Coordinates of C-alpha atoms and ligand atoms in Angstrom, one line a residue:
M1 CA 8.4 36.1 -10.1
L2 CA 10.4 33.8 -7.8
K3 CA 8.0 34.7 -4.9
R4 CA 5.0 33.8 -7.0
T5 CA 6.6 30.5 -8.1
L6 CA 7.4 29.5 -4.5
T7 CA 4.0 30.5 -3.1
C8 CA 2.3 28.6 -5.9
L9 CA 4.6 25.7 -5.1
L10 CA 3.6 25.6 -1.4
I11 CA -0.1 25.8 -2.3
A12 CA 0.3 23.1 -5.0
V13 CA 2.2 20.9 -2.7
S14 CA -0.4 21.1 0.0
T15 CA -3.3 20.4 -2.5
Y16 CA -2.6 18.3 -5.5
L17 CA 0.2 18.3 -7.9
N18 CA 1.8 15.2 -9.3
A19 CA 4.2 15.5 -12.2
D20 CA 2.8 12.8 -14.4
V21 CA 5.9 10.8 -15.1
P22 CA 5.0 7.3 -16.1
L23 CA 6.2 4.6 -13.7
I24 CA 9.0 2.3 -14.6
T25 CA 7.9 -1.2 -14.0
N26 CA 10.0 -3.8 -12.1
V27 CA 12.7 -1.3 -11.2
S28 CA 14.7 -3.7 -9.1
A29 CA 15.5 -5.8 -12.2
R30 CA 17.1 -2.7 -13.9
N31 CA 20.5 -1.2 -13.6
I32 CA 20.1 0.4 -10.2
T33 CA 22.1 2.3 -7.6
S34 CA 20.6 2.2 -4.2
L35 CA 20.3 5.5 -2.3
N36 CA 19.2 3.7 0.9
G37 CA 21.3 4.3 3.9
K38 CA 22.3 7.4 5.8
W39 CA 20.6 10.7 4.9
N40 CA 21.1 14.0 6.9
Y41 CA 17.8 15.6 8.0
I42 CA 16.5 18.9 9.3
V43 CA 13.1 19.2 11.0
D44 CA 11.3 22.2 9.7
P45 CA 8.0 22.9 11.5
L46 CA 7.7 26.4 10.1
E47 CA 8.6 25.8 6.5
N48 CA 11.8 27.8 6.9
G49 CA 13.3 25.7 4.2
F50 CA 11.1 27.6 1.7
L51 CA 10.1 30.9 3.4
D52 CA 11.6 33.7 5.5
Y53 CA 10.1 35.5 8.4
R54 CA 7.8 37.6 6.1
L55 CA 6.7 34.4 4.4
E56 CA 8.7 35.6 1.4
P57 CA 10.7 33.0 -0.6
H58 CA 13.8 32.2 1.3
K59 CA 17.0 33.3 -0.5
N60 CA 18.8 30.2 0.8
G61 CA 16.1 27.5 0.5
F62 CA 17.2 24.3 2.0
F63 CA 16.9 22.6 -1.3
K64 CA 20.0 24.5 -2.4
N65 CA 22.1 22.8 0.3
Q66 CA 24.2 25.9 0.6
K67 CA 27.6 26.2 2.4
P68 CA 29.2 29.5 3.5
T69 CA 31.8 30.6 1.0
N70 CA 33.5 32.8 3.5
P71 CA 33.6 32.7 7.4
S72 CA 31.3 35.8 7.8
Q73 CA 28.5 34.5 5.6
L74 CA 25.2 33.8 7.4
I75 CA 23.6 30.5 6.4
E76 CA 21.3 29.2 9.2
Y77 CA 21.2 25.5 8.2
N78 CA 23.8 22.9 7.4
F79 CA 22.8 19.4 6.3
D80 CA 26.3 18.0 6.8
T81 CA 26.3 18.8 10.6
S82 CA 22.7 17.8 11.0
P83 CA 21.8 14.3 12.4
H84 CA 21.3 11.4 10.0
M85 CA 18.5 8.9 9.7
T86 CA 18.7 5.5 8.0
I87 CA 16.4 5.4 5.0
P88 CA 14.0 3.7 4.4
S89 CA 12.3 4.5 7.7
D90 CA 9.8 6.8 9.4
W91 CA 10.9 9.6 11.6
N92 CA 8.4 8.9 14.3
T93 CA 10.2 5.8 15.5
K94 CA 13.7 6.8 14.5
D95 CA 13.9 10.0 16.5
E96 CA 12.2 10.0 20.0
K97 CA 11.5 13.7 19.7
L98 CA 9.5 13.1 16.5
F99 CA 7.1 10.4 17.8
F100 CA 4.0 12.6 17.4
Y101 CA 5.5 15.0 14.8
E102 CA 3.5 15.8 11.7
G103 CA 5.0 18.5 9.5
S104 CA 8.0 18.9 7.2
V105 CA 11.4 17.3 7.4
W106 CA 14.2 17.9 4.8
F107 CA 16.5 15.0 3.9
K108 CA 19.8 15.2 2.0
K109 CA 22.1 12.6 0.6
D110 CA 25.4 12.9 -1.4
F111 CA 26.1 10.5 -4.2
T112 CA 28.5 10.1 -7.1
H113 CA 27.4 9.5 -10.7
Q114 CA 29.1 8.7 -13.9
K115 CA 27.2 10.1 -16.9
K116 CA 26.8 7.8 -19.9
T117 CA 25.7 8.7 -23.4
N118 CA 22.5 7.4 -24.9
N119 CA 21.2 6.9 -21.4
K120 CA 18.6 8.2 -19.0
T121 CA 18.8 8.3 -15.2
Y122 CA 15.6 8.3 -13.0
I123 CA 15.3 8.7 -9.3
Y124 CA 12.8 6.2 -8.0
F125 CA 11.0 6.3 -4.6
G126 CA 9.0 3.2 -3.4
A127 CA 7.0 5.6 -1.3
V128 CA 7.2 8.9 0.7
N129 CA 4.5 9.8 3.2
Y130 CA 2.7 12.1 2.2
R131 CA 4.1 14.9 0.1
A132 CA 7.5 14.9 -1.5
S133 CA 9.4 17.6 -3.3
V134 CA 12.6 16.3 -4.8
Y135 CA 15.6 18.4 -5.8
I136 CA 18.8 17.3 -7.5
N137 CA 21.8 19.6 -7.1
G138 CA 19.5 22.5 -6.0
E139 CA 17.1 22.1 -9.0
L140 CA 13.5 20.8 -8.7
A141 CA 13.0 17.3 -10.1
G142 CA 9.3 17.0 -9.2
H143 CA 6.6 16.7 -6.6
H144 CA 4.5 13.8 -5.6
I145 CA 1.5 13.3 -3.4
G146 CA 0.2 10.1 -1.8
G147 CA 2.0 8.2 0.9
Y148 CA 1.9 4.6 -0.4
T149 CA 2.6 4.5 -4.1
P150 CA 5.9 4.7 -6.0
F151 CA 7.0 7.5 -8.2
N152 CA 10.0 8.4 -10.4
F153 CA 11.5 11.5 -12.1
D154 CA 13.8 11.7 -15.1
I155 CA 16.9 13.5 -13.6
T156 CA 19.3 13.0 -16.5
D157 CA 19.7 16.7 -17.2
L158 CA 20.1 17.6 -13.6
L159 CA 23.0 15.3 -12.8
V160 CA 26.6 16.3 -13.2
E161 CA 29.7 14.1 -13.6
G162 CA 31.0 13.0 -10.2
K163 CA 29.6 14.5 -7.0
N164 CA 25.8 15.2 -6.8
F165 CA 23.3 15.6 -4.0
V166 CA 19.6 15.0 -3.6
V167 CA 17.3 16.9 -1.2
V168 CA 13.8 15.8 -0.4
R169 CA 11.3 17.9 1.5
V170 CA 8.8 15.5 3.1
N171 CA 5.6 16.7 4.6
N172 CA 3.0 14.5 6.3
N173 CA 0.4 17.1 7.5
R174 CA -3.0 15.5 7.3
G175 CA -5.6 17.4 5.3
K176 CA -9.4 17.2 5.1
D177 CA -9.3 16.8 1.3
E178 CA -6.5 14.3 1.2
V179 CA -6.5 10.5 0.8
P180 CA -6.5 9.3 3.5
T181 CA -8.2 12.3 5.3
V182 CA -7.6 13.7 8.7
N183 CA -9.0 10.8 10.6
M184 CA -7.7 7.3 10.5
D185 CA -6.9 4.4 12.9
W186 CA -3.2 4.0 12.1
W187 CA 0.0 6.0 12.6
N188 CA 0.7 8.7 10.1
Y189 CA 4.3 7.7 9.8
G190 CA 6.2 10.4 8.0
G191 CA 9.4 10.0 6.0
I192 CA 11.0 8.2 3.0
T193 CA 9.4 5.0 4.0
R194 CA 10.4 2.8 1.1
E195 CA 13.5 2.2 -0.9
V196 CA 15.2 5.0 -3.0
M197 CA 17.3 4.3 -6.1
L198 CA 18.8 5.6 -9.2
V199 CA 17.6 3.7 -12.3
D200 CA 19.8 3.8 -15.4
V201 CA 18.1 2.9 -18.6
P202 CA 18.8 3.3 -22.4
S203 CA 17.3 6.5 -23.9
V204 CA 14.6 4.4 -25.5
F205 CA 13.7 1.7 -23.0
V206 CA 11.0 -0.8 -21.9
E207 CA 9.0 1.3 -19.5
D208 CA 6.3 -1.1 -18.8
Y209 CA 4.8 -4.5 -19.7
Q210 CA 2.1 -6.9 -18.8
V211 CA 2.5 -10.7 -19.0
Q212 CA -0.6 -12.5 -17.6
L213 CA -3.2 -15.1 -18.6
A214 CA -6.0 -13.6 -20.7
K215 CA -9.2 -13.2 -18.7
N216 CA -10.2 -16.6 -17.4
N217 CA -8.3 -18.4 -20.2
K218 CA -5.9 -21.0 -18.8
G219 CA -4.3 -21.6 -22.3
L220 CA -3.5 -18.1 -23.4
I221 CA -0.8 -15.7 -22.2
A222 CA -1.7 -12.2 -23.3
G223 CA 0.0 -8.9 -22.7
W224 CA 1.9 -6.0 -24.1
V225 CA 5.2 -4.2 -23.9
K226 CA 5.5 -0.4 -23.9
L227 CA 8.5 1.8 -24.6
N228 CA 8.9 5.2 -23.0
A229 CA 8.9 6.7 -26.5
A230 CA 6.5 6.5 -29.4
K231 CA 9.0 4.6 -31.5
A232 CA 7.8 2.2 -34.2
G233 CA 9.5 -1.0 -35.4
E234 CA 11.5 -1.7 -32.2
A235 CA 12.1 -5.4 -32.0
I236 CA 11.2 -6.9 -28.6
V237 CA 11.5 -10.5 -27.4
V238 CA 9.3 -12.1 -24.7
E239 CA 10.8 -15.3 -23.3
I240 CA 9.5 -17.9 -20.8
P241 CA 12.4 -20.4 -21.0
E242 CA 10.8 -23.1 -18.8
L243 CA 7.8 -23.2 -21.2
K244 CA 10.2 -23.0 -24.3
I245 CA 8.5 -19.7 -25.3
K246 CA 10.4 -17.1 -27.3
Q247 CA 8.2 -14.6 -29.2
Q248 CA 9.5 -11.7 -31.3
I249 CA 7.2 -8.7 -31.5
K250 CA 7.5 -5.2 -33.0
T251 CA 6.3 -1.9 -31.5
D252 CA 3.7 0.2 -33.3
Q253 CA 3.8 4.0 -33.8
N254 CA 2.9 4.5 -30.1
G255 CA 5.9 2.4 -28.9
L256 CA 3.5 -0.4 -27.9
A257 CA 3.6 -4.1 -28.9
N258 CA 0.7 -6.5 -28.0
F259 CA 1.1 -10.2 -28.0
Q260 CA -0.8 -13.4 -27.3
I261 CA 1.0 -16.8 -26.8
K262 CA -0.7 -20.2 -26.6
A263 CA 0.7 -22.0 -23.6
K264 CA -0.3 -24.4 -20.8
P265 CA 1.6 -23.1 -17.8
I266 CA 1.3 -24.8 -14.4
L267 CA -1.1 -22.6 -12.6
W268 CA -0.2 -20.8 -9.4
S269 CA -2.2 -21.6 -6.3
P270 CA -1.6 -21.5 -2.5
K271 CA -0.9 -25.2 -2.6
N272 CA 1.5 -24.9 -5.4
P273 CA 2.8 -21.3 -5.8
K274 CA 4.5 -22.0 -9.1
I275 CA 6.4 -19.0 -10.5
Y276 CA 8.0 -18.7 -14.0
E277 CA 11.0 -16.6 -14.9
I278 CA 10.2 -14.4 -17.9
V279 CA 12.6 -12.2 -19.8
V280 CA 11.6 -9.1 -21.8
S281 CA 14.4 -7.8 -24.0
K282 CA 15.5 -5.7 -26.9
A283 CA 18.9 -5.1 -28.4
D284 CA 20.3 -3.0 -25.6
E285 CA 18.4 -4.2 -22.5
S286 CA 17.0 -7.3 -20.8
I287 CA 14.6 -7.3 -17.9
T288 CA 13.9 -10.5 -15.9
D289 CA 10.7 -10.9 -13.9
Q290 CA 9.0 -13.7 -11.9
I291 CA 5.5 -14.3 -12.9
A292 CA 2.6 -16.4 -11.7
F293 CA -0.3 -17.5 -13.9
R294 CA -3.8 -18.2 -12.5
T295 CA -7.4 -17.4 -13.2
I296 CA -9.8 -15.9 -10.7
E297 CA -13.5 -15.4 -11.1
T298 CA -16.8 -15.7 -9.2
K299 CA -19.8 -17.9 -9.9
G300 CA -22.9 -17.2 -7.9
K301 CA -21.7 -17.1 -4.3
D302 CA -18.4 -18.9 -5.0
I303 CA -14.9 -17.7 -5.7
L304 CA -13.1 -19.8 -8.2
L305 CA -9.3 -20.0 -8.4
N306 CA -8.2 -21.8 -11.6
G307 CA -11.8 -22.9 -12.0
E308 CA -12.1 -24.4 -8.5
K309 CA -14.0 -23.2 -5.5
I310 CA -11.7 -21.8 -2.9
F311 CA -12.3 -20.3 0.6
L312 CA -10.2 -17.3 1.4
S313 CA -8.7 -18.1 4.8
G314 CA -7.2 -14.7 5.5
I315 CA -5.9 -12.2 7.9
S316 CA -5.7 -8.4 7.6
V317 CA -2.2 -6.9 7.9
H318 CA -0.9 -3.3 8.4
E319 CA 2.5 -2.5 6.9
E320 CA 4.0 -2.3 10.4
A321 CA 7.3 -3.9 11.2
P322 CA 7.5 -7.1 13.3
Y323 CA 9.3 -6.9 16.7
R324 CA 10.3 -3.2 16.2
Q325 CA 7.8 -0.4 15.6
G326 CA 7.6 1.7 12.5
R327 CA 7.0 1.0 8.9
A328 CA 7.8 -2.4 7.4
W329 CA 9.6 -2.3 4.1
S330 CA 12.2 -5.1 3.8
K331 CA 12.1 -8.7 2.6
D332 CA 12.8 -9.8 6.2
D333 CA 9.8 -7.8 7.5
A334 CA 7.6 -9.3 4.8
R335 CA 8.8 -12.8 5.4
T336 CA 8.2 -12.6 9.2
L337 CA 4.7 -11.0 8.8
L338 CA 3.6 -13.4 6.1
G339 CA 5.3 -16.3 7.8
W340 CA 2.9 -15.7 10.8
A341 CA 0.0 -15.7 8.4
K342 CA 1.1 -19.0 6.9
E343 CA 1.5 -20.4 10.4
M344 CA -2.1 -19.5 11.2
G345 CA -3.1 -21.5 8.1
C346 CA -3.9 -18.6 5.8
N347 CA -4.0 -18.7 2.0
F348 CA -5.0 -15.1 1.8
V349 CA -3.9 -11.7 3.2
R350 CA -5.8 -8.4 3.2
L351 CA -3.1 -5.8 2.9
A352 CA -4.8 -2.9 4.7
H353 CA -5.5 0.1 4.3
Y354 CA -3.2 1.3 1.5
P355 CA -0.9 -0.3 -1.1
H356 CA 1.9 -2.1 0.8
N357 CA 5.5 -2.2 -0.5
E358 CA 6.2 -4.2 -3.7
T359 CA 8.4 -6.7 -1.8
M360 CA 5.4 -7.6 0.4
V361 CA 3.3 -8.5 -2.6
R362 CA 6.1 -10.4 -4.3
E363 CA 6.9 -12.4 -1.1
A364 CA 3.2 -13.2 -0.6
E365 CA 3.2 -14.6 -4.1
K366 CA 6.2 -16.8 -3.4
M367 CA 4.7 -18.0 -0.2
G368 CA 1.4 -19.0 -1.7
L369 CA -0.8 -16.2 -0.3
M370 CA -3.5 -14.6 -2.3
V371 CA -3.6 -10.8 -1.9
W372 CA -6.3 -8.2 -1.4
S373 CA -4.8 -4.8 -2.1
E374 CA -6.5 -1.5 -1.4
I375 CA -6.3 2.3 -1.5
P376 CA -6.8 4.6 1.5
V377 CA -10.3 5.8 0.6
Y378 CA -11.1 5.4 4.3
W379 CA -14.0 6.5 6.4
T380 CA -15.3 10.0 5.5
I381 CA -13.2 11.6 2.9
S382 CA -14.2 14.7 0.8
W383 CA -16.7 13.1 -1.6
T384 CA -17.5 16.2 -3.5
N385 CA -14.0 17.5 -4.0
E386 CA -12.6 16.9 -7.5
G387 CA -9.0 17.1 -6.3
T388 CA -9.7 14.3 -3.7
Y389 CA -11.3 12.2 -6.4
N390 CA -8.3 12.7 -8.8
N391 CA -6.0 11.9 -5.9
A392 CA -7.8 8.6 -5.2
K393 CA -7.9 7.8 -8.9
K394 CA -4.2 8.3 -9.2
Q395 CA -3.4 6.1 -6.2
L396 CA -5.7 3.4 -7.6
H397 CA -3.9 3.7 -11.0
D398 CA -0.5 3.5 -9.5
M399 CA -1.4 0.5 -7.3
V400 CA -2.8 -1.4 -10.2
Y401 CA 0.1 -0.5 -12.5
R402 CA 2.8 -1.5 -10.1
D403 CA 1.3 -4.9 -9.3
K404 CA -0.6 -5.9 -12.5
N405 CA 1.9 -8.8 -13.1
R406 CA 1.5 -10.3 -9.7
G407 CA -0.8 -13.3 -10.1
A408 CA -1.2 -13.5 -6.3
V409 CA -3.2 -10.3 -6.3
V410 CA -6.8 -11.4 -6.7
I411 CA -8.8 -8.5 -5.3
W412 CA -8.5 -4.7 -5.7
S413 CA -10.5 -2.9 -3.1
I414 CA -11.3 0.8 -3.5
A415 CA -12.8 1.8 -0.1
N416 CA -13.1 1.0 3.5
E417 CA -16.2 1.7 5.8
T418 CA -17.5 4.7 3.9
P419 CA -20.8 6.3 4.8
H420 CA -23.9 5.9 2.6
G421 CA -24.9 9.0 0.6
E422 CA -25.3 10.3 -2.9
A423 CA -22.0 12.0 -3.2
R424 CA -20.1 9.0 -1.9
D425 CA -22.0 6.7 -4.3
K426 CA -21.1 8.9 -7.2
F427 CA -17.4 9.0 -6.1
L428 CA -17.1 5.2 -5.6
S429 CA -19.1 4.1 -8.6
N430 CA -16.9 6.3 -10.8
L431 CA -13.8 4.8 -9.1
A432 CA -15.1 1.3 -9.6
T433 CA -15.8 1.9 -13.3
Y434 CA -12.3 3.3 -13.6
A435 CA -10.8 0.3 -11.8
R436 CA -12.4 -2.0 -14.4
T437 CA -10.8 -0.1 -17.3
L438 CA -7.4 -0.5 -15.6
D439 CA -7.8 -4.3 -15.0
N440 CA -10.7 -6.5 -15.9
T441 CA -9.0 -9.7 -14.9
R442 CA -9.2 -9.3 -11.1
L443 CA -12.1 -9.1 -8.7
L444 CA -13.3 -5.8 -7.3
S445 CA -14.5 -5.1 -3.8
M446 CA -14.8 -2.5 -1.0
A447 CA -15.3 -3.1 2.7
M448 CA -18.8 -2.0 3.5
E449 CA -20.6 -1.5 6.8
V450 CA -23.3 -3.4 8.6
N451 CA -26.7 -2.0 9.5
H452 CA -27.6 -3.4 13.0
L453 CA -31.3 -3.5 13.4
P454 CA -33.3 -4.4 16.6
N455 CA -33.7 -8.1 17.5
H456 CA -30.1 -8.9 16.5
V457 CA -30.9 -8.5 12.8
N458 CA -27.8 -7.5 10.8
V459 CA -28.2 -6.2 7.3
V460 CA -25.6 -5.6 4.6
E461 CA -27.2 -3.4 2.0
D462 CA -25.2 -1.0 -0.1
N463 CA -25.9 0.7 -3.5
M464 CA -22.4 -0.2 -4.4
N465 CA -23.2 -3.9 -4.5
E466 CA -23.7 -3.8 -8.3
Y467 CA -20.2 -2.4 -8.8
V468 CA -18.3 -5.1 -6.9
D469 CA -17.7 -8.8 -7.5
I470 CA -17.3 -9.6 -3.8
I471 CA -19.6 -8.4 -1.0
S472 CA -17.3 -7.6 1.8
F473 CA -18.0 -5.9 5.1
N474 CA -16.5 -5.2 8.5
E475 CA -18.4 -6.5 11.6
Y476 CA -17.5 -6.1 15.2
M477 CA -20.0 -8.3 17.1
G478 CA -18.8 -8.7 20.6
W479 CA -16.7 -5.5 20.6
Y480 CA -18.4 -2.4 19.2
D481 CA -21.5 -3.9 17.8
G482 CA -24.6 -5.4 19.4
R483 CA -24.5 -5.2 23.2
G484 CA -20.7 -5.7 23.2
T485 CA -20.8 -9.3 24.3
S486 CA -19.9 -12.3 22.3
E487 CA -23.2 -13.9 23.3
D488 CA -24.8 -11.7 20.7
C489 CA -23.3 -13.9 18.0
R490 CA -25.4 -16.8 19.1
V491 CA -28.7 -15.0 18.4
A492 CA -27.6 -12.8 15.4
T493 CA -29.2 -13.2 12.0
W494 CA -27.8 -11.9 8.8
K495 CA -29.5 -10.5 5.7
I496 CA -27.2 -10.1 2.7
P497 CA -29.5 -10.0 -0.4
Y498 CA -26.9 -10.5 -3.1
N499 CA -26.0 -13.5 -5.2
K500 CA -22.3 -12.8 -4.8
P501 CA -19.5 -14.3 -2.7
I502 CA -19.2 -12.8 0.8
V503 CA -15.9 -12.0 2.4
V504 CA -15.9 -10.7 6.0
S505 CA -13.1 -8.2 5.7
E506 CA -12.8 -7.5 9.4
F507 CA -14.0 -8.8 12.8
G508 CA -12.2 -8.8 16.1
G509 CA -11.5 -7.2 19.5
D510 CA -8.7 -5.9 21.6
A511 CA -6.5 -7.9 24.0
L512 CA -3.4 -7.0 25.9
Q513 CA -1.1 -9.9 25.4
G514 CA -0.4 -11.6 28.8
L515 CA -3.5 -10.2 30.4
Y516 CA -5.8 -13.0 31.5
G517 CA -9.1 -13.0 33.3
D518 CA -12.7 -14.0 32.8
K519 CA -14.0 -14.3 29.3
I520 CA -16.4 -11.4 29.9
E521 CA -13.5 -9.1 31.0
R522 CA -12.5 -6.7 28.2
W523 CA -8.8 -6.4 27.2
T524 CA -8.0 -9.9 28.4
E525 CA -6.8 -12.7 26.0
D526 CA -9.7 -14.7 27.3
F527 CA -12.3 -12.2 26.1
Q528 CA -10.7 -12.0 22.7
E529 CA -10.5 -15.8 22.5
E530 CA -14.2 -16.1 23.3
L531 CA -15.1 -13.3 20.8
Y532 CA -13.3 -15.2 18.1
I533 CA -14.9 -18.6 19.0
R534 CA -18.4 -17.0 18.8
N535 CA -17.7 -15.0 15.7
V536 CA -16.4 -18.1 13.8
E537 CA -19.4 -20.0 14.9
M538 CA -21.7 -17.2 13.7
L539 CA -20.0 -16.4 10.4
S540 CA -19.7 -20.1 9.4
K541 CA -23.5 -20.1 9.1
I542 CA -23.7 -17.2 6.7
D543 CA -24.9 -18.5 3.3
G544 CA -22.3 -17.6 0.7
L545 CA -19.4 -17.0 3.1
A546 CA -16.4 -17.3 0.8
G547 CA -13.7 -15.9 3.1
V548 CA -12.7 -13.9 6.1
S549 CA -9.8 -11.6 7.0
P550 CA -10.1 -10.8 10.7
W551 CA -8.7 -7.6 12.2
I552 CA -5.7 -8.0 12.6
L553 CA -2.4 -10.0 12.4
K554 CA -0.4 -7.8 14.8
D555 CA -1.0 -5.0 17.3
F556 CA -0.2 -1.7 15.5
H557 CA 0.4 1.9 16.5
S558 CA -2.6 4.3 16.4
P559 CA -3.0 7.8 17.8
R560 CA -6.7 7.0 18.5
R561 CA -5.7 4.4 21.1
Q562 CA -5.1 6.2 24.4
L563 CA -6.1 3.9 27.2
F564 CA -3.2 4.2 29.5
G565 CA -1.6 0.9 30.7
I566 CA -3.6 -1.2 28.1
Q567 CA -3.4 0.5 24.7
D568 CA -0.5 2.9 25.1
W569 CA -1.0 4.1 21.5
F570 CA -1.5 0.6 20.1
N571 CA -4.6 -0.8 18.6
R572 CA -4.5 -4.2 20.5
K573 CA -6.7 -6.2 18.1
G574 CA -3.7 -8.1 16.9
L575 CA -3.7 -11.9 17.2
I576 CA 0.0 -11.4 17.8
S577 CA 1.4 -8.7 20.1
D578 CA 3.7 -5.9 19.0
Q579 CA 6.5 -8.0 20.5
G580 CA 5.7 -11.0 18.3
I581 CA 3.9 -13.1 20.9
K582 CA 0.8 -15.0 19.8
K583 CA -2.4 -14.5 21.8
K584 CA -4.9 -17.2 22.5
A585 CA -7.3 -16.1 19.7
F586 CA -4.5 -16.8 17.1
Y587 CA -5.1 -20.5 17.8
V588 CA -8.9 -20.2 17.3
M589 CA -8.2 -19.1 13.7
Q590 CA -5.5 -21.7 13.2
N591 CA -7.9 -24.5 14.3
W592 CA -10.7 -23.2 12.0
Y593 CA -8.5 -22.8 9.0
K594 CA -7.3 -26.5 9.5
T595 CA -10.9 -27.4 8.5
K596 CA -10.8 -25.3 5.3
N597 CA -9.4 -26.1 1.9
N598 CA -5.9 -24.7 2.0
Ligands
GCB1 C1 -12.3 -0.8 11.5 C2 -11.4 -0.2 10.6 C3 -9.9 -0.4 11.0 C4 -9.8 -0.1 12.5 C5 -10.7 -1.1 13.2 C6 -10.7 -0.9 14.7 O1 -13.4 -1.0 11.1 O2 -11.5 -0.6 9.2 O3 -9.1 0.5 10.3 O4 -8.5 -0.3 13.0 O5 -12.0 -1.0 12.8 O6 -9.9 -1.5 15.4 O7 -11.6 -0.2 15.2

């Protein structure tokens, strides 16, 4: 029986199994205990932590964190004498030996806990890439799949008074049917890459809420508050002190309370990123949040923020740390990356190619940057596989749920550079329809591809156009596309037959910072600068151009980038080097954005 359970577990973990525990919203405003810091780790390329040499369930699975009870007992692992890693982080940049490692690593941390009555305790992970199996005191708390979305498990009954331990098996093997799939242009950083915490809440608690303007209505705040339990008659108070709003509501039999409040808040915009403090409370708890109010819509080929036309002066950003390599996760990381975007003159960031950490989105809001957020439905994933679809759907759901109260988020994007085809169309149209049911107040997009025809004719045509609000596409004129020279931009013509706003979600080319030469010499800053000048010239002429987010803010690690002496495992399309030095092309964008409306 045990054998079957473990074998099933391994299979399930490698395909799709998410314990469907609803997400607690705004965890950092709750009663939390951080589990960041030192964790012991054991690298496990052969899954010894689960299986013995016959691939039978191991009697002493690593999740048990066993210690010998007498000196002759054989136990071939010991977390306490194993090295430690500081969490959050990725193992690839924390341990030299693990730079290229993809597989399993087990992590363990000890902690103390005082049990309280009428209380629940959850363990919350901001993200673990890609598969996580979480054990408390040797017992399974749950599994999660998906490297960029948060998850939590109720561990109340697994905790003991005093000393406890948590073990997490993390596995980042790529898989054909996964999201993303086996092939992508960024580092598959493995590990507990975002914050970990214990969250203490009352037994009946406010699990989730939405406080935003009603769709395109500047005078009505609409939302709901939801308890974790189907408890009717619970009194909830929603307050926005600065607007002198205090509204009492009562939950229905589903534990849900809807509300609508007439109000005239100052609207958030890049020029005036006004944020209100709101408080959601009931007798035994009070949650404070920071919320921005704004409207976003399209009209013909224009994007309107608060009813006024706005150009999205953007930049694409990977969640990679400034100055050091590895995953970004902290407030400092966010402020540095977004600070560079502001310095460039941006009012918009495309957070590529997966949901970034919550801090990044919150900081963008504070700094006056509109956000495009996306899921890693990237290139050619398994369009006909139901598990793949459900996985993408779940990641979309969790992205939207986590950030639904962030006014700065204006665009949800559901795919990047996917190939035309019936199965793909079915997959993406279903996903788009689902996205609308999750949130009908924001704009929907997906980064499409360009069809390059003879005589420099570029066409953007995609069956998905009817499902999106914004036509966005990635073009690489002067780098991959055309004849690979920026001169092509001068003669290029564009056919984009839709009456919708156009956002060019990528353009660019590589340059090694500090390498100079002729403007036709690849990899030099001069080549990249020229490419940017010509692209800006070309794109400005496109009818309906409502924004751009060139590729990319900063050089980032990618296993696809092998050119020795130039790339050295970096995609060098950054406008800033991995060491934080600005390249010449940075100033091309800065100068262009000075002429725009931000
Ligand atoms: C793209 C992809 C992006 C790559 C970039 C490149 O179109 O969307 O993920 O990193 O091109 O540098 O080739």
